[in-house]
PDB file of N, CA, C and O and ligand atoms in Angstrom:
ATOM      1  N   THR X 128       0.837  -1.199   0.000  1.00 92.00           N
ATOM      2  CA  THR X 128       0.000   0.000   0.000  1.00 92.00           C
ATOM      3  C   THR X 128       0.878   1.258   0.000  1.00 92.00           C
ATOM      4  O   THR X 128       1.808   1.358   0.801  1.00 92.00           O
ATOM      5  N   CYS X 129       0.576   2.187  -0.895  1.00 94.00           N
ATOM      6  CA  CYS X 129       1.372   3.410  -0.991  1.00 94.00           C
ATOM      7  C   CYS X 129       1.065   4.346   0.175  1.00 94.00           C
ATOM      8  O   CYS X 129      -0.097   4.663   0.416  1.00 94.00           O
ATOM      9  N   PRO X 130       2.110   4.818   0.906  1.00 91.00           N
ATOM     10  CA  PRO X 130       1.884   5.750   2.017  1.00 91.00           C
ATOM     11  C   PRO X 130       1.475   7.145   1.533  1.00 91.00           C
ATOM     12  O   PRO X 130       1.001   7.962   2.317  1.00 91.00           O
ATOM     13  N   GLU X 131       1.688   7.401   0.241  1.00 93.00           N
ATOM     14  CA  GLU X 131       1.409   8.727  -0.296  1.00 93.00           C
ATOM     15  C   GLU X 131      -0.045   8.850  -0.765  1.00 93.00           C
ATOM     16  O   GLU X 131      -0.739   9.799  -0.441  1.00 93.00           O
ATOM     17  N   CYS X 132      -0.497   7.861  -1.533  1.00 96.00           N
ATOM     18  CA  CYS X 132      -1.818   7.982  -2.154  1.00 96.00           C
ATOM     19  C   CYS X 132      -2.753   6.831  -1.790  1.00 96.00           C
ATOM     20  O   CYS X 132      -3.928   6.864  -2.124  1.00 96.00           O
ATOM     21  N   GLY X 133      -2.217   5.788  -1.132  1.00 94.00           N
ATOM     22  CA  GLY X 133      -3.059   4.689  -0.694  1.00 94.00           C
ATOM     23  C   GLY X 133      -3.285   3.615  -1.741  1.00 94.00           C
ATOM     24  O   GLY X 133      -3.987   2.640  -1.483  1.00 94.00           O
ATOM     25  N   TYR X 134      -2.671   3.784  -2.909  1.00 96.00           N
ATOM     26  CA  TYR X 134      -2.843   2.797  -3.967  1.00 96.00           C
ATOM     27  C   TYR X 134      -2.163   1.490  -3.590  1.00 96.00           C
ATOM     28  O   TYR X 134      -1.040   1.478  -3.109  1.00 96.00           O
ATOM     29  N   THR X 135      -2.877   0.379  -3.790  1.00 95.00           N
ATOM     30  CA  THR X 135      -2.349  -0.929  -3.443  1.00 95.00           C
ATOM     31  C   THR X 135      -2.318  -1.821  -4.671  1.00 95.00           C
ATOM     32  O   THR X 135      -3.339  -1.996  -5.341  1.00 95.00           O
ATOM     33  N   ALA X 136      -1.141  -2.342  -4.982  1.00 96.00           N
ATOM     34  CA  ALA X 136      -0.994  -3.268  -6.102  1.00 96.00           C
ATOM     35  C   ALA X 136       0.322  -4.017  -5.960  1.00 96.00           C
ATOM     36  O   ALA X 136       1.291  -3.473  -5.432  1.00 96.00           O
ATOM     37  N   LYS X 137       0.347  -5.247  -6.428  1.00 95.00           N
ATOM     38  CA  LYS X 137       1.599  -5.995  -6.367  1.00 95.00           C
ATOM     39  C   LYS X 137       2.657  -5.367  -7.262  1.00 95.00           C
ATOM     40  O   LYS X 137       3.852  -5.527  -7.014  1.00 95.00           O
ATOM     41  N   GLU X 138       2.240  -4.594  -8.264  1.00 96.00           N
ATOM     42  CA  GLU X 138       3.194  -3.894  -9.123  1.00 96.00           C
ATOM     43  C   GLU X 138       3.971  -2.814  -8.370  1.00 96.00           C
ATOM     44  O   GLU X 138       4.990  -2.335  -8.857  1.00 96.00           O
ATOM     45  N   ASN X 139       3.463  -2.414  -7.197  1.00 94.00           N
ATOM     46  CA  ASN X 139       4.179  -1.436  -6.381  1.00 94.00           C
ATOM     47  C   ASN X 139       5.450  -2.023  -5.766  1.00 94.00           C
ATOM     48  O   ASN X 139       6.255  -1.282  -5.228  1.00 94.00           O
ATOM     49  N   ARG X 140       5.598  -3.338  -5.826  1.00 95.00           N
ATOM     50  CA  ARG X 140       6.755  -4.006  -5.234  1.00 95.00           C
ATOM     51  C   ARG X 140       7.555  -4.730  -6.309  1.00 95.00           C
ATOM     52  O   ARG X 140       7.408  -5.937  -6.475  1.00 95.00           O
ATOM     53  N   PRO X 141       8.400  -4.007  -7.027  1.00 93.00           N
ATOM     54  CA  PRO X 141       9.196  -4.633  -8.092  1.00 93.00           C
ATOM     55  C   PRO X 141      10.147  -5.684  -7.548  1.00 93.00           C
ATOM     56  O   PRO X 141      10.457  -6.655  -8.242  1.00 93.00           O
ATOM     57  N   THR X 142      10.635  -5.498  -6.335  1.00 94.00           N
ATOM     58  CA  THR X 142      11.455  -6.494  -5.662  1.00 94.00           C
ATOM     59  C   THR X 142      11.004  -6.586  -4.214  1.00 94.00           C
ATOM     60  O   THR X 142      10.186  -5.788  -3.749  1.00 94.00           O
ATOM     61  N   GLN X 143      11.573  -7.538  -3.463  1.00 93.00           N
ATOM     62  CA  GLN X 143      11.206  -7.705  -2.063  1.00 93.00           C
ATOM     63  C   GLN X 143      11.563  -6.475  -1.238  1.00 93.00           C
ATOM     64  O   GLN X 143      10.868  -6.144  -0.275  1.00 93.00           O
ATOM     65  N   GLU X 144      12.658  -5.794  -1.611  1.00 95.00           N
ATOM     66  CA  GLU X 144      13.169  -4.688  -0.796  1.00 95.00           C
ATOM     67  C   GLU X 144      12.625  -3.332  -1.211  1.00 95.00           C
ATOM     68  O   GLU X 144      12.625  -2.397  -0.417  1.00 95.00           O
ATOM     69  N   LYS X 145      12.208  -3.221  -2.477  1.00 96.00           N
ATOM     70  CA  LYS X 145      11.866  -1.896  -3.004  1.00 96.00           C
ATOM     71  C   LYS X 145      10.368  -1.689  -3.108  1.00 96.00           C
ATOM     72  O   LYS X 145       9.612  -2.623  -3.362  1.00 96.00           O
ATOM     73  N   PHE X 146       9.968  -0.447  -2.935  1.00 96.00           N
ATOM     74  CA  PHE X 146       8.592  -0.037  -3.154  1.00 96.00           C
ATOM     75  C   PHE X 146       8.592   1.083  -4.185  1.00 96.00           C
ATOM     76  O   PHE X 146       9.346   2.045  -4.076  1.00 96.00           O
ATOM     77  N   HIS X 147       7.759   0.931  -5.199  1.00 96.00           N
ATOM     78  CA  HIS X 147       7.605   1.983  -6.205  1.00 96.00           C
ATOM     79  C   HIS X 147       6.144   2.038  -6.595  1.00 96.00           C
ATOM     80  O   HIS X 147       5.625   1.133  -7.243  1.00 96.00           O
ATOM     81  N   CYS X 148       5.442   3.092  -6.180  1.00 96.00           N
ATOM     82  CA  CYS X 148       4.032   3.218  -6.481  1.00 96.00           C
ATOM     83  C   CYS X 148       3.829   3.495  -7.968  1.00 96.00           C
ATOM     84  O   CYS X 148       4.383   4.456  -8.503  1.00 96.00           O
ATOM     85  N   VAL X 149       3.041   2.662  -8.616  1.00 97.00           N
ATOM     86  CA  VAL X 149       2.793   2.848 -10.046  1.00 97.00           C
ATOM     87  C   VAL X 149       1.740   3.928 -10.287  1.00 97.00           C
ATOM     88  O   VAL X 149       1.535   4.361 -11.412  1.00 97.00           O
ATOM     89  N   ALA X 150       1.063   4.370  -9.226  1.00 97.00           N
ATOM     90  CA  ALA X 150       0.026   5.384  -9.376  1.00 97.00           C
ATOM     91  C   ALA X 150       0.603   6.799  -9.250  1.00 97.00           C
ATOM     92  O   ALA X 150       0.321   7.656 -10.079  1.00 97.00           O
ATOM     93  N   CYS X 151       1.425   7.063  -8.224  1.00 97.00           N
ATOM     94  CA  CYS X 151       1.913   8.422  -7.974  1.00 97.00           C
ATOM     95  C   CYS X 151       3.422   8.541  -8.114  1.00 97.00           C
ATOM     96  O   CYS X 151       3.950   9.643  -8.093  1.00 97.00           O
ATOM     97  N   GLY X 152       4.122   7.403  -8.247  1.00 97.00           N
ATOM     98  CA  GLY X 152       5.560   7.450  -8.469  1.00 97.00           C
ATOM     99  C   GLY X 152       6.398   7.489  -7.212  1.00 97.00           C
ATOM    100  O   GLY X 152       7.608   7.595  -7.282  1.00 97.00           O
ATOM    101  N   ARG X 153       5.779   7.391  -6.053  1.00 96.00           N
ATOM    102  CA  ARG X 153       6.493   7.392  -4.774  1.00 96.00           C
ATOM    103  C   ARG X 153       7.419   6.180  -4.688  1.00 96.00           C
ATOM    104  O   ARG X 153       7.007   5.063  -4.971  1.00 96.00           O
ATOM    105  N   THR X 154       8.654   6.429  -4.265  1.00 96.00           N
ATOM    106  CA  THR X 154       9.592   5.342  -4.063  1.00 96.00           C
ATOM    107  C   THR X 154      10.068   5.352  -2.618  1.00 96.00           C
ATOM    108  O   THR X 154      10.207   6.422  -2.003  1.00 96.00           O
ATOM    109  N   ALA X 155      10.307   4.161  -2.065  1.00 95.00           N
ATOM    110  CA  ALA X 155      10.780   4.040  -0.694  1.00 95.00           C
ATOM    111  C   ALA X 155      11.270   2.614  -0.481  1.00 95.00           C
ATOM    112  O   ALA X 155      11.029   1.729  -1.313  1.00 95.00           O
ATOM    113  N   HIS X 156      11.958   2.417   0.637  1.00 96.00           N
ATOM    114  CA  HIS X 156      12.304   1.056   1.024  1.00 96.00           C
ATOM    115  C   HIS X 156      11.037   0.350   1.495  1.00 96.00           C
ATOM    116  O   HIS X 156      10.224   0.933   2.214  1.00 96.00           O
ATOM    117  N   ALA X 157      10.876  -0.891   1.081  1.00 95.00           N
ATOM    118  CA  ALA X 157       9.654  -1.629   1.409  1.00 95.00           C
ATOM    119  C   ALA X 157       9.431  -1.722   2.918  1.00 95.00           C
ATOM    120  O   ALA X 157       8.293  -1.651   3.387  1.00 95.00           O
ATOM    121  N   ASP X 158      10.515  -1.853   3.689  1.00 95.00           N
ATOM    122  CA  ASP X 158      10.372  -1.931   5.139  1.00 95.00           C
ATOM    123  C   ASP X 158       9.842  -0.621   5.711  1.00 95.00           C
ATOM    124  O   ASP X 158       9.068  -0.604   6.672  1.00 95.00           O
ATOM    125  N   THR X 159      10.254   0.501   5.129  1.00 96.00           N
ATOM    126  CA  THR X 159       9.767   1.803   5.569  1.00 96.00           C
ATOM    127  C   THR X 159       8.280   1.932   5.309  1.00 96.00           C
ATOM    128  O   THR X 159       7.515   2.374   6.163  1.00 96.00           O
ATOM    129  N   VAL X 160       7.870   1.513   4.131  1.00 94.00           N
ATOM    130  CA  VAL X 160       6.450   1.559   3.783  1.00 94.00           C
ATOM    131  C   VAL X 160       5.650   0.661   4.719  1.00 94.00           C
ATOM    132  O   VAL X 160       4.589   1.051   5.215  1.00 94.00           O
ATOM    133  N   GLY X 161       6.181  -0.522   5.004  1.00 95.00           N
ATOM    134  CA  GLY X 161       5.498  -1.427   5.917  1.00 95.00           C
ATOM    135  C   GLY X 161       5.336  -0.829   7.295  1.00 95.00           C
ATOM    136  O   GLY X 161       4.280  -0.932   7.911  1.00 95.00           O
ATOM    137  N   ALA X 162       6.394  -0.157   7.782  1.00 96.00           N
ATOM    138  CA  ALA X 162       6.335   0.472   9.097  1.00 96.00           C
ATOM    139  C   ALA X 162       5.287   1.577   9.123  1.00 96.00           C
ATOM    140  O   ALA X 162       4.541   1.724  10.087  1.00 96.00           O
ATOM    141  N   ILE X 163       5.226   2.367   8.068  1.00 94.00           N
ATOM    142  CA  ILE X 163       4.232   3.445   7.988  1.00 94.00           C
ATOM    143  C   ILE X 163       2.829   2.860   8.006  1.00 94.00           C
ATOM    144  O   ILE X 163       1.940   3.368   8.695  1.00 94.00           O
ATOM    145  N   ASN X 164       2.628   1.783   7.281  1.00 93.00           N
ATOM    146  CA  ASN X 164       1.304   1.175   7.220  1.00 93.00           C
ATOM    147  C   ASN X 164       0.895   0.602   8.582  1.00 93.00           C
ATOM    148  O   ASN X 164      -0.265   0.719   8.987  1.00 93.00           O
ATOM    149  N   VAL X 165       1.835  -0.008   9.289  1.00 95.00           N
ATOM    150  CA  VAL X 165       1.559  -0.535  10.629  1.00 95.00           C
ATOM    151  C   VAL X 165       1.232   0.604  11.582  1.00 95.00           C
ATOM    152  O   VAL X 165       0.289   0.532  12.365  1.00 95.00           O
ATOM    153  N   LEU X 166       2.020   1.687  11.502  1.00 94.00           N
ATOM    154  CA  LEU X 166       1.774   2.847  12.353  1.00 94.00           C
ATOM    155  C   LEU X 166       0.385   3.426  12.094  1.00 94.00           C
ATOM    156  O   LEU X 166      -0.360   3.719  13.031  1.00 94.00           O
ATOM    157  N   ARG X 167       0.043   3.567  10.829  1.00 92.00           N
ATOM    158  CA  ARG X 167      -1.264   4.117  10.483  1.00 92.00           C
ATOM    159  C   ARG X 167      -2.388   3.228  11.017  1.00 92.00           C
ATOM    160  O   ARG X 167      -3.370   3.715  11.569  1.00 92.00           O
ATOM    161  N   ALA X 168      -2.228   1.913  10.892  1.00 92.00           N
ATOM    162  CA  ALA X 168      -3.240   0.990  11.388  1.00 92.00           C
ATOM    163  C   ALA X 168      -3.406   1.131  12.901  1.00 92.00           C
ATOM    164  O   ALA X 168      -4.517   1.093  13.431  1.00 92.00           O
ATOM    165  N   GLY X 169      -2.276   1.322  13.610  1.00 93.00           N
ATOM    166  CA  GLY X 169      -2.323   1.501  15.057  1.00 93.00           C
ATOM    167  C   GLY X 169      -3.035   2.793  15.438  1.00 93.00           C
ATOM    168  O   GLY X 169      -3.819   2.824  16.387  1.00 93.00           O
ATOM    169  N   LEU X 170      -2.780   3.872  14.698  1.00 91.00           N
ATOM    170  CA  LEU X 170      -3.433   5.141  14.993  1.00 91.00           C
ATOM    171  C   LEU X 170      -4.930   5.055  14.744  1.00 91.00           C
ATOM    172  O   LEU X 170      -5.727   5.591  15.513  1.00 91.00           O
ATOM    173  N   VAL X 171      -5.319   4.373  13.692  1.00 89.00           N
ATOM    174  CA  VAL X 171      -6.740   4.196  13.394  1.00 89.00           C
ATOM    175  C   VAL X 171      -7.416   3.436  14.523  1.00 89.00           C
ATOM    176  O   VAL X 171      -8.488   3.792  14.994  1.00 89.00           O
ATOM    177  N   ARG X 172      -6.745   2.393  14.999  1.00 89.00           N
ATOM    178  CA  ARG X 172      -7.315   1.594  16.086  1.00 89.00           C
ATOM    179  C   ARG X 172      -7.448   2.435  17.358  1.00 89.00           C
ATOM    180  O   ARG X 172      -8.437   2.378  18.063  1.00 89.00           O
ATOM    181  N   ARG X 173      -6.432   3.251  17.650  1.00 88.00           N
ATOM    182  CA  ARG X 173      -6.470   4.075  18.849  1.00 88.00           C
ATOM    183  C   ARG X 173      -7.609   5.097  18.762  1.00 88.00           C
ATOM    184  O   ARG X 173      -8.327   5.333  19.727  1.00 88.00           O
ATOM    185  N   ASN X 174      -7.796   5.685  17.566  1.00 88.00           N
ATOM    186  CA  ASN X 174      -8.847   6.666  17.391  1.00 88.00           C
ATOM    187  C   ASN X 174     -10.226   6.030  17.499  1.00 88.00           C
ATOM    188  O   ASN X 174     -11.181   6.664  17.944  1.00 88.00           O
ATOM    189  N   ALA X 175     -10.315   4.755  17.098  1.00 86.00           N
ATOM    190  CA  ALA X 175     -11.592   4.065  17.152  1.00 86.00           C
ATOM    191  C   ALA X 175     -11.957   3.673  18.580  1.00 86.00           C
ATOM    192  O   ALA X 175     -13.140   3.579  18.916  1.00 86.00           O
ATOM    193  N   ASN X 176     -10.940   3.479  19.441  1.00 80.00           N
ATOM    194  CA  ASN X 176     -11.163   3.056  20.819  1.00 80.00           C
ATOM    195  C   ASN X 176     -10.394   3.954  21.776  1.00 80.00           C
ATOM    196  O   ASN X 176      -9.372   3.565  22.322  1.00 80.00           O
ATOM    197  N   PRO X 177     -10.840   5.192  21.967  1.00 72.00           N
ATOM    198  CA  PRO X 177     -10.111   6.107  22.849  1.00 72.00           C
ATOM    199  C   PRO X 177     -10.078   5.603  24.280  1.00 72.00           C
ATOM    200  O   PRO X 177     -11.108   5.221  24.838  1.00 72.00           O
ATOM    201  N   ALA X 178      -8.870   5.615  24.869  1.00 64.00           N
ATOM    202  CA  ALA X 178      -8.725   5.163  26.248  1.00 64.00           C
ATOM    203  C   ALA X 178      -9.276   6.249  27.142  1.00 64.00           C
ATOM    204  O   ALA X 178      -9.661   6.245  28.155  1.00 64.00           O
TER     205      ALA X 178
HETATM  206 ZN1  LIG R 258       1.144   6.275  -4.557  1.00 54.59          ZN
END
């Protein structure tokens, strides 16, 4: 999933390590993108269930 525009496609991952969004052209390390996606999911969960 692209951290910039949210586009999700297997074409965004040309290799295991690289991320290249085919929709907006964003490039990043795949691990960085994964971390951003995990962080975003955690924030969504926190907002849905405020302590
Ligand atoms: Zn994108």
